[in-house]
Amino acid sequence: MNKDNFELLRNKTEDFRYLPILKEYYLVLGGGNIGHDFVEYAKKHNYPFVLVLDMDENAPASRDSIVIDRIGLFAILQNLKQLGHDAHSASGVTRNVTSPEGIYFHCMDVRDIYLILNYGVPEYLIPAIPSHALVNMVVDFLKYDNGYKLVDVLEIDDDDREKLVFFEDIKSHFPEEIIAFCSHKHGVIFLSYAKKGEICPLECEGLSDHCYTFDREKPETITAYSRKLSSEYVGWVFESWQVKPGIGGIYGTDFKSHLIDIMAYVRKMSLDEKASSNGVFFIVTSCNCHGILNLLYSM
C-alpha cells in the first residue's frame, strides 16, 4: 500500500469510528422475497424507519414502500445523522433518537453501500441478497474512488499448494456433516444443519440446541463452531440474530466494531512485510443453523 492510500485508510477508519449508531433504523440489503417479507412484518409491527436497497426498481419490496430518490434519501439520512450526533453522550454511547418514520425503498446497487454508511450505522443490517453481503460490504467499503482495492476475496488456484493446504485446514475445523458446500476456487465454505434438499420453514425460530423441523440435535451452533477459528486464525464472525422468524440481522454495533478492527488489521499488514499470515483472514456470517465463510486477503 502506498503512502497516500495508507493515509486515506487511516482517515477513513477515524471517520467511521465517530459515526453514530442510529437507533430504530433497519437497513435491508435486497428487496426481493426476503426483503419484501421483512417490509410486511415491519409495517405490521410499526417499525419506525426501514430503508430497503435494491438495484431493481421493480423489486417486490418497492410495492409496499415509499419509493424515494437519491436527493430525498440523502436529506433524510443527513437529518438522522445529525440527530444521532446530537444524542451522542459524553461517554460515547448513542442514546435513542427520534427517527424519521416510514418504510422507504431506494433503487441502488448494494455495492454502493458506503454512500449510505457515511451518514451513520443502522441499528440493524438485514442481508437479503443471494451472496455473502458482509464480504461484499467489506470489499466495497475498503475501495477507493480510483478503483484501488485494499482487500479482496481469496481465490485459490489448483496448483497453489500452500493456499490449498491452508483452505483445507480451515475446513477441517468444522464437522463434516455441517459442510454443505465448499470451493477453494472461490475461497468459500457453506455451513448448515440442513441437508441437501431440505428447506427450512419461513417461520423457523432457529433454536440453538435442536432442530424440530428435521428432528436434529445441534451439539454447537454454527456461530460457536465459527468462533473457535479465531483462536488459530485471523478473522471475524458476524452473528445474525433473528429480527423476525426466518430472517436474521446483524447488530450495527457489531458491524461497526468488526469493520474498524478489519481496517486496523489491513493497515497493520501493509506495514508488516514479514506477516506470517500473508494478510489472509476470514469473514463468517452465521446464525444458529447456517453460515457462510469467505477467505479474504489484504492486497
Tab-separated table of C-alpha atoms in Angstrom:
chain	number	residue	atom	x	y	z
A	1	MET	CA	0.000	0.000	0.000
A	2	ASN	CA	1.477	3.340	-0.967
A	3	LYS	CA	1.676	6.265	1.442
A	4	ASP	CA	-1.356	8.081	0.022
A	5	ASN	CA	-3.608	5.025	0.309
A	6	PHE	CA	-2.334	4.367	3.821
A	7	GLU	CA	-3.315	7.892	4.849
A	8	LEU	CA	-6.694	7.546	3.162
A	9	LEU	CA	-7.347	4.337	5.085
A	10	ARG	CA	-6.349	5.931	8.371
A	11	ASN	CA	-8.691	8.848	7.717
A	12	LYS	CA	-11.470	6.506	6.654
A	13	THR	CA	-11.046	4.482	9.851
A	14	GLU	CA	-11.249	7.578	12.038
A	15	ASP	CA	-14.264	8.942	10.182
A	16	PHE	CA	-16.062	5.618	10.569
A	17	ARG	CA	-15.113	5.343	14.236
A	18	TYR	CA	-17.054	8.516	15.046
A	19	LEU	CA	-20.194	7.685	13.099
A	20	PRO	CA	-23.194	7.240	15.413
A	21	ILE	CA	-25.229	4.054	15.690
A	22	LEU	CA	-28.657	5.204	14.522
A	23	LYS	CA	-31.289	3.580	16.689
A	24	GLU	CA	-34.552	2.232	15.307
A	25	TYR	CA	-33.061	2.216	11.800
A	26	TYR	CA	-33.260	-1.027	9.810
A	27	LEU	CA	-31.208	-1.202	6.597
A	28	VAL	CA	-32.347	-4.046	4.314
A	29	LEU	CA	-29.969	-5.103	1.564
A	30	GLY	CA	-32.187	-6.527	-1.154
A	31	GLY	CA	-35.829	-6.017	-1.976
A	32	GLY	CA	-36.687	-9.490	-3.252
A	33	ASN	CA	-38.887	-12.016	-1.487
A	34	ILE	CA	-36.951	-11.875	1.789
A	35	GLY	CA	-36.776	-8.093	1.772
A	36	HIS	CA	-40.476	-7.864	0.942
A	37	ASP	CA	-41.307	-10.299	3.753
A	38	PHE	CA	-39.471	-8.075	6.210
A	39	VAL	CA	-41.246	-4.958	4.901
A	40	GLU	CA	-44.631	-6.577	5.526
A	41	TYR	CA	-43.528	-7.572	9.032
A	42	ALA	CA	-42.181	-4.090	9.742
A	43	LYS	CA	-45.442	-2.484	8.643
A	44	LYS	CA	-47.469	-4.851	10.802
A	45	HIS	CA	-45.353	-4.091	13.865
A	46	ASN	CA	-44.977	-0.337	13.208
A	47	TYR	CA	-41.197	-0.248	12.825
A	48	PRO	CA	-40.279	3.437	12.702
A	49	PHE	CA	-37.634	3.644	9.947
A	50	VAL	CA	-36.802	0.976	7.381
A	51	LEU	CA	-34.680	1.528	4.273
A	52	VAL	CA	-34.606	-1.133	1.552
A	53	LEU	CA	-31.951	-1.028	-1.173
A	54	ASP	CA	-32.152	-2.956	-4.431
A	55	MET	CA	-30.789	-2.319	-7.914
A	56	ASP	CA	-34.114	-3.474	-9.414
A	57	GLU	CA	-36.559	-0.563	-9.261
A	58	ASN	CA	-39.434	-3.053	-9.579
A	59	ALA	CA	-38.299	-5.344	-6.745
A	60	PRO	CA	-41.219	-6.749	-4.687
A	61	ALA	CA	-40.348	-4.608	-1.640
A	62	SER	CA	-40.896	-1.445	-3.667
A	63	ARG	CA	-44.631	-2.168	-3.879
A	64	ASP	CA	-45.212	-1.696	-0.141
A	65	SER	CA	-42.675	1.054	0.492
A	66	ILE	CA	-42.256	4.754	-0.167
A	67	VAL	CA	-40.040	4.949	-3.249
A	68	ILE	CA	-37.520	7.728	-2.725
A	69	ASP	CA	-34.876	9.265	-4.987
A	70	ARG	CA	-31.240	9.944	-4.109
A	71	ILE	CA	-31.737	13.588	-3.101
A	72	GLY	CA	-34.662	12.801	-0.819
A	73	LEU	CA	-32.897	9.829	0.731
A	74	PHE	CA	-29.701	11.701	1.499
A	75	ALA	CA	-31.697	14.545	3.058
A	76	ILE	CA	-33.381	12.076	5.420
A	77	LEU	CA	-30.083	10.377	6.257
A	78	GLN	CA	-28.342	13.704	6.885
A	79	ASN	CA	-31.088	14.652	9.322
A	80	LEU	CA	-30.861	11.258	11.001
A	81	LYS	CA	-27.078	11.593	11.262
A	82	GLN	CA	-27.409	14.988	12.929
A	83	LEU	CA	-29.932	13.610	15.392
A	84	GLY	CA	-27.512	10.782	16.161
A	85	HIS	CA	-24.638	13.178	16.814
A	86	ASP	CA	-26.846	15.399	18.959
A	87	ALA	CA	-27.827	12.389	21.080
A	88	HIS	CA	-24.252	11.148	21.440
A	89	SER	CA	-23.375	11.268	25.132
A	90	ALA	CA	-20.023	12.191	26.612
A	91	SER	CA	-19.420	8.518	27.363
A	92	GLY	CA	-19.594	7.713	23.670
A	93	VAL	CA	-22.892	5.830	23.841
A	94	THR	CA	-25.617	6.841	21.416
A	95	ARG	CA	-28.999	7.219	23.067
A	96	ASN	CA	-32.304	6.645	21.286
A	97	VAL	CA	-33.178	9.393	18.838
A	98	THR	CA	-36.370	10.250	17.021
A	99	SER	CA	-36.121	8.524	13.653
A	100	PRO	CA	-37.898	9.638	10.504
A	101	GLU	CA	-40.977	7.484	10.193
A	102	GLY	CA	-41.661	5.337	7.179
A	103	ILE	CA	-40.583	2.350	5.145
A	104	TYR	CA	-38.555	3.540	2.180
A	105	PHE	CA	-37.289	1.882	-0.969
A	106	HIS	CA	-34.350	3.234	-2.925
A	107	CYS	CA	-33.085	1.834	-6.211
A	108	MET	CA	-29.362	1.395	-5.676
A	109	ASP	CA	-26.697	-1.238	-6.198
A	110	VAL	CA	-25.871	-2.543	-2.710
A	111	ARG	CA	-22.220	-2.376	-3.722
A	112	ASP	CA	-22.527	1.380	-3.229
A	113	ILE	CA	-23.444	0.819	0.424
A	114	TYR	CA	-20.595	3.029	1.634
A	115	LEU	CA	-22.569	6.061	0.380
A	116	ILE	CA	-25.303	5.129	2.867
A	117	LEU	CA	-22.971	4.228	5.720
A	118	ASN	CA	-21.274	7.626	5.548
A	119	TYR	CA	-24.356	9.035	7.284
A	120	GLY	CA	-24.300	6.593	10.187
A	121	VAL	CA	-24.538	2.919	11.039
A	122	PRO	CA	-28.051	1.444	11.260
A	123	GLU	CA	-29.079	-0.400	14.384
A	124	TYR	CA	-29.710	-3.482	12.248
A	125	LEU	CA	-28.301	-4.587	8.903
A	126	ILE	CA	-30.502	-7.190	7.220
A	127	PRO	CA	-28.799	-9.065	4.347
A	128	ALA	CA	-31.396	-10.226	1.832
A	129	ILE	CA	-29.344	-10.849	-1.297
A	130	PRO	CA	-28.074	-14.152	-2.763
A	131	SER	CA	-24.416	-13.503	-1.962
A	132	HIS	CA	-22.217	-13.018	1.088
A	133	ALA	CA	-23.359	-9.473	1.819
A	134	LEU	CA	-20.878	-8.761	4.626
A	135	VAL	CA	-17.935	-9.755	2.434
A	136	ASN	CA	-19.218	-7.555	-0.380
A	137	MET	CA	-19.586	-4.677	2.060
A	138	VAL	CA	-16.063	-5.054	3.438
A	139	VAL	CA	-14.510	-5.267	-0.042
A	140	ASP	CA	-16.542	-2.337	-1.353
A	141	PHE	CA	-16.031	-0.189	1.737
A	142	LEU	CA	-12.269	-0.700	1.561
A	143	LYS	CA	-12.063	0.543	-2.001
A	144	TYR	CA	-11.180	3.997	-3.244
A	145	ASP	CA	-12.836	6.098	-5.911
A	146	ASN	CA	-9.962	5.349	-8.272
A	147	GLY	CA	-10.859	1.644	-8.100
A	148	TYR	CA	-7.922	0.635	-5.888
A	149	LYS	CA	-8.915	-2.241	-3.594
A	150	LEU	CA	-7.392	-2.789	-0.166
A	151	VAL	CA	-8.900	-6.256	0.294
A	152	ASP	CA	-10.412	-8.870	-1.967
A	153	VAL	CA	-11.779	-12.395	-1.848
A	154	LEU	CA	-9.071	-15.069	-1.884
A	155	GLU	CA	-9.465	-17.306	-4.932
A	156	ILE	CA	-7.134	-20.308	-4.815
A	157	ASP	CA	-5.725	-21.969	-7.936
A	158	ASP	CA	-5.440	-25.733	-8.092
A	159	ASP	CA	-1.639	-25.549	-8.283
A	160	ASP	CA	-1.209	-23.235	-5.283
A	161	ARG	CA	-0.262	-25.924	-2.794
A	162	GLU	CA	0.364	-23.633	0.182
A	163	LYS	CA	-3.023	-21.922	-0.012
A	164	LEU	CA	-4.815	-25.213	-0.723
A	165	VAL	CA	-3.396	-26.673	2.480
A	166	PHE	CA	-4.458	-23.536	4.348
A	167	PHE	CA	-8.004	-23.802	2.974
A	168	GLU	CA	-8.273	-27.495	3.866
A	169	ASP	CA	-7.008	-26.775	7.365
A	170	ILE	CA	-9.727	-24.162	7.848
A	171	LYS	CA	-12.300	-26.612	6.519
A	172	SER	CA	-11.123	-29.375	8.866
A	173	HIS	CA	-12.159	-27.323	11.897
A	174	PHE	CA	-15.819	-27.906	11.062
A	175	PRO	CA	-17.625	-31.244	11.433
A	176	GLU	CA	-18.068	-32.821	8.022
A	177	GLU	CA	-21.826	-33.147	8.490
A	178	ILE	CA	-22.374	-29.368	8.603
A	179	ILE	CA	-20.297	-28.580	5.494
A	180	ALA	CA	-22.964	-28.113	2.845
A	181	PHE	CA	-20.602	-26.922	0.081
A	182	CYS	CA	-17.091	-25.599	-0.312
A	183	SER	CA	-14.950	-24.228	-3.120
A	184	HIS	CA	-11.299	-23.293	-2.783
A	185	LYS	CA	-11.514	-21.562	-6.177
A	186	HIS	CA	-13.876	-19.051	-4.610
A	187	GLY	CA	-12.474	-19.227	-1.064
A	188	VAL	CA	-15.868	-20.128	0.371
A	189	ILE	CA	-17.410	-22.691	2.724
A	190	PHE	CA	-21.158	-23.001	3.241
A	191	LEU	CA	-22.228	-24.402	6.610
A	192	SER	CA	-25.659	-25.710	7.548
A	193	TYR	CA	-27.543	-28.128	9.758
A	194	ALA	CA	-29.991	-28.606	6.881
A	195	LYS	CA	-29.189	-31.411	4.459
A	196	LYS	CA	-29.359	-31.323	0.675
A	197	GLY	CA	-32.958	-30.919	-0.453
A	198	GLU	CA	-34.205	-29.799	2.957
A	199	ILE	CA	-35.906	-26.401	3.088
A	200	CYS	CA	-36.317	-24.603	6.392
A	201	PRO	CA	-39.826	-23.222	7.023
A	202	LEU	CA	-40.245	-19.460	6.642
A	203	GLU	CA	-41.253	-19.003	10.268
A	204	CYS	CA	-38.465	-21.147	11.745
A	205	GLU	CA	-37.239	-19.910	15.135
A	206	GLY	CA	-33.763	-21.391	14.634
A	207	LEU	CA	-33.270	-22.790	18.129
A	208	SER	CA	-29.703	-23.282	19.287
A	209	ASP	CA	-29.731	-26.879	20.519
A	210	HIS	CA	-32.272	-28.799	18.446
A	211	CYS	CA	-33.894	-28.569	15.019
A	212	TYR	CA	-37.516	-29.562	15.486
A	213	THR	CA	-38.283	-29.349	11.767
A	214	PHE	CA	-35.898	-32.187	10.912
A	215	ASP	CA	-35.555	-33.622	14.438
A	216	ARG	CA	-31.815	-32.997	14.545
A	217	GLU	CA	-29.557	-32.312	17.529
A	218	LYS	CA	-27.081	-29.425	17.373
A	219	PRO	CA	-24.019	-30.108	19.555
A	220	GLU	CA	-22.966	-26.487	18.912
A	221	THR	CA	-24.350	-23.651	16.856
A	222	ILE	CA	-22.740	-22.729	13.534
A	223	THR	CA	-21.693	-19.449	15.169
A	224	ALA	CA	-19.953	-21.290	18.028
A	225	TYR	CA	-18.028	-23.515	15.598
A	226	SER	CA	-17.019	-20.449	13.578
A	227	ARG	CA	-15.784	-18.501	16.585
A	228	LYS	CA	-13.409	-21.307	17.511
A	229	LEU	CA	-11.407	-20.464	14.377
A	230	SER	CA	-10.377	-17.170	15.950
A	231	SER	CA	-8.048	-18.958	18.366
A	232	GLU	CA	-5.839	-20.023	15.434
A	233	TYR	CA	-6.635	-17.710	12.533
A	234	VAL	CA	-7.336	-14.048	11.972
A	235	GLY	CA	-10.979	-13.462	11.245
A	236	TRP	CA	-14.319	-12.014	12.260
A	237	VAL	CA	-17.711	-13.625	12.845
A	238	PHE	CA	-20.766	-11.513	12.104
A	239	GLU	CA	-23.535	-13.155	14.085
A	240	SER	CA	-27.006	-12.930	12.627
A	241	TRP	CA	-29.848	-12.578	15.134
A	242	GLN	CA	-33.480	-13.105	14.294
A	243	VAL	CA	-35.313	-9.852	13.633
A	244	LYS	CA	-38.353	-11.978	12.810
A	245	PRO	CA	-38.791	-15.740	12.464
A	246	GLY	CA	-36.918	-16.794	9.340
A	247	ILE	CA	-34.996	-13.526	8.821
A	248	GLY	CA	-31.769	-12.516	10.524
A	249	GLY	CA	-29.986	-9.228	11.027
A	250	ILE	CA	-26.556	-8.042	12.131
A	251	TYR	CA	-26.330	-5.616	15.038
A	252	GLY	CA	-24.942	-2.305	13.852
A	253	THR	CA	-22.677	-2.175	16.903
A	254	ASP	CA	-21.083	-5.482	15.871
A	255	PHE	CA	-20.737	-4.399	12.254
A	256	LYS	CA	-19.066	-1.135	13.219
A	257	SER	CA	-16.696	-2.769	15.709
A	258	HIS	CA	-15.681	-5.533	13.288
A	259	LEU	CA	-15.150	-3.165	10.369
A	260	ILE	CA	-12.920	-0.892	12.459
A	261	ASP	CA	-10.885	-3.942	13.511
A	262	ILE	CA	-10.617	-5.144	9.909
A	263	MET	CA	-9.380	-1.743	8.763
A	264	ALA	CA	-6.800	-1.747	11.570
A	265	TYR	CA	-5.669	-5.216	10.502
A	266	VAL	CA	-5.308	-4.164	6.865
A	267	ARG	CA	-3.231	-1.172	7.924
A	268	LYS	CA	-1.034	-3.416	10.055
A	269	MET	CA	-0.494	-5.870	7.209
A	270	SER	CA	0.509	-3.053	4.896
A	271	LEU	CA	3.384	-2.226	7.268
A	272	ASP	CA	4.434	-5.780	8.126
A	273	GLU	CA	6.305	-7.225	5.167
A	274	LYS	CA	7.083	-10.391	7.130
A	275	ALA	CA	3.498	-11.119	8.193
A	276	SER	CA	3.188	-14.897	8.585
A	277	SER	CA	-0.466	-14.968	7.535
A	278	ASN	CA	0.269	-13.046	4.310
A	279	GLY	CA	-2.669	-10.840	5.084
A	280	VAL	CA	-5.245	-13.653	4.777
A	281	PHE	CA	-8.267	-13.515	7.070
A	282	PHE	CA	-11.759	-14.957	7.212
A	283	ILE	CA	-15.208	-13.474	7.461
A	284	VAL	CA	-18.162	-15.554	8.596
A	285	THR	CA	-21.810	-14.572	8.684
A	286	SER	CA	-23.706	-17.111	10.759
A	287	CYS	CA	-26.704	-17.890	12.894
A	288	ASN	CA	-27.520	-20.962	14.979
A	289	CYS	CA	-28.271	-23.105	11.942
A	290	HIS	CA	-26.434	-21.757	8.894
A	291	GLY	CA	-23.324	-19.844	7.905
A	292	ILE	CA	-21.045	-18.789	5.105
A	293	LEU	CA	-17.273	-18.320	5.381
A	294	ASN	CA	-15.071	-16.481	2.915
A	295	LEU	CA	-11.325	-16.088	2.920
A	296	LEU	CA	-10.059	-12.614	2.070
A	297	TYR	CA	-6.620	-11.090	1.791
A	298	SER	CA	-5.058	-7.706	2.274
A	299	MET	CA	-3.689	-6.533	-1.069
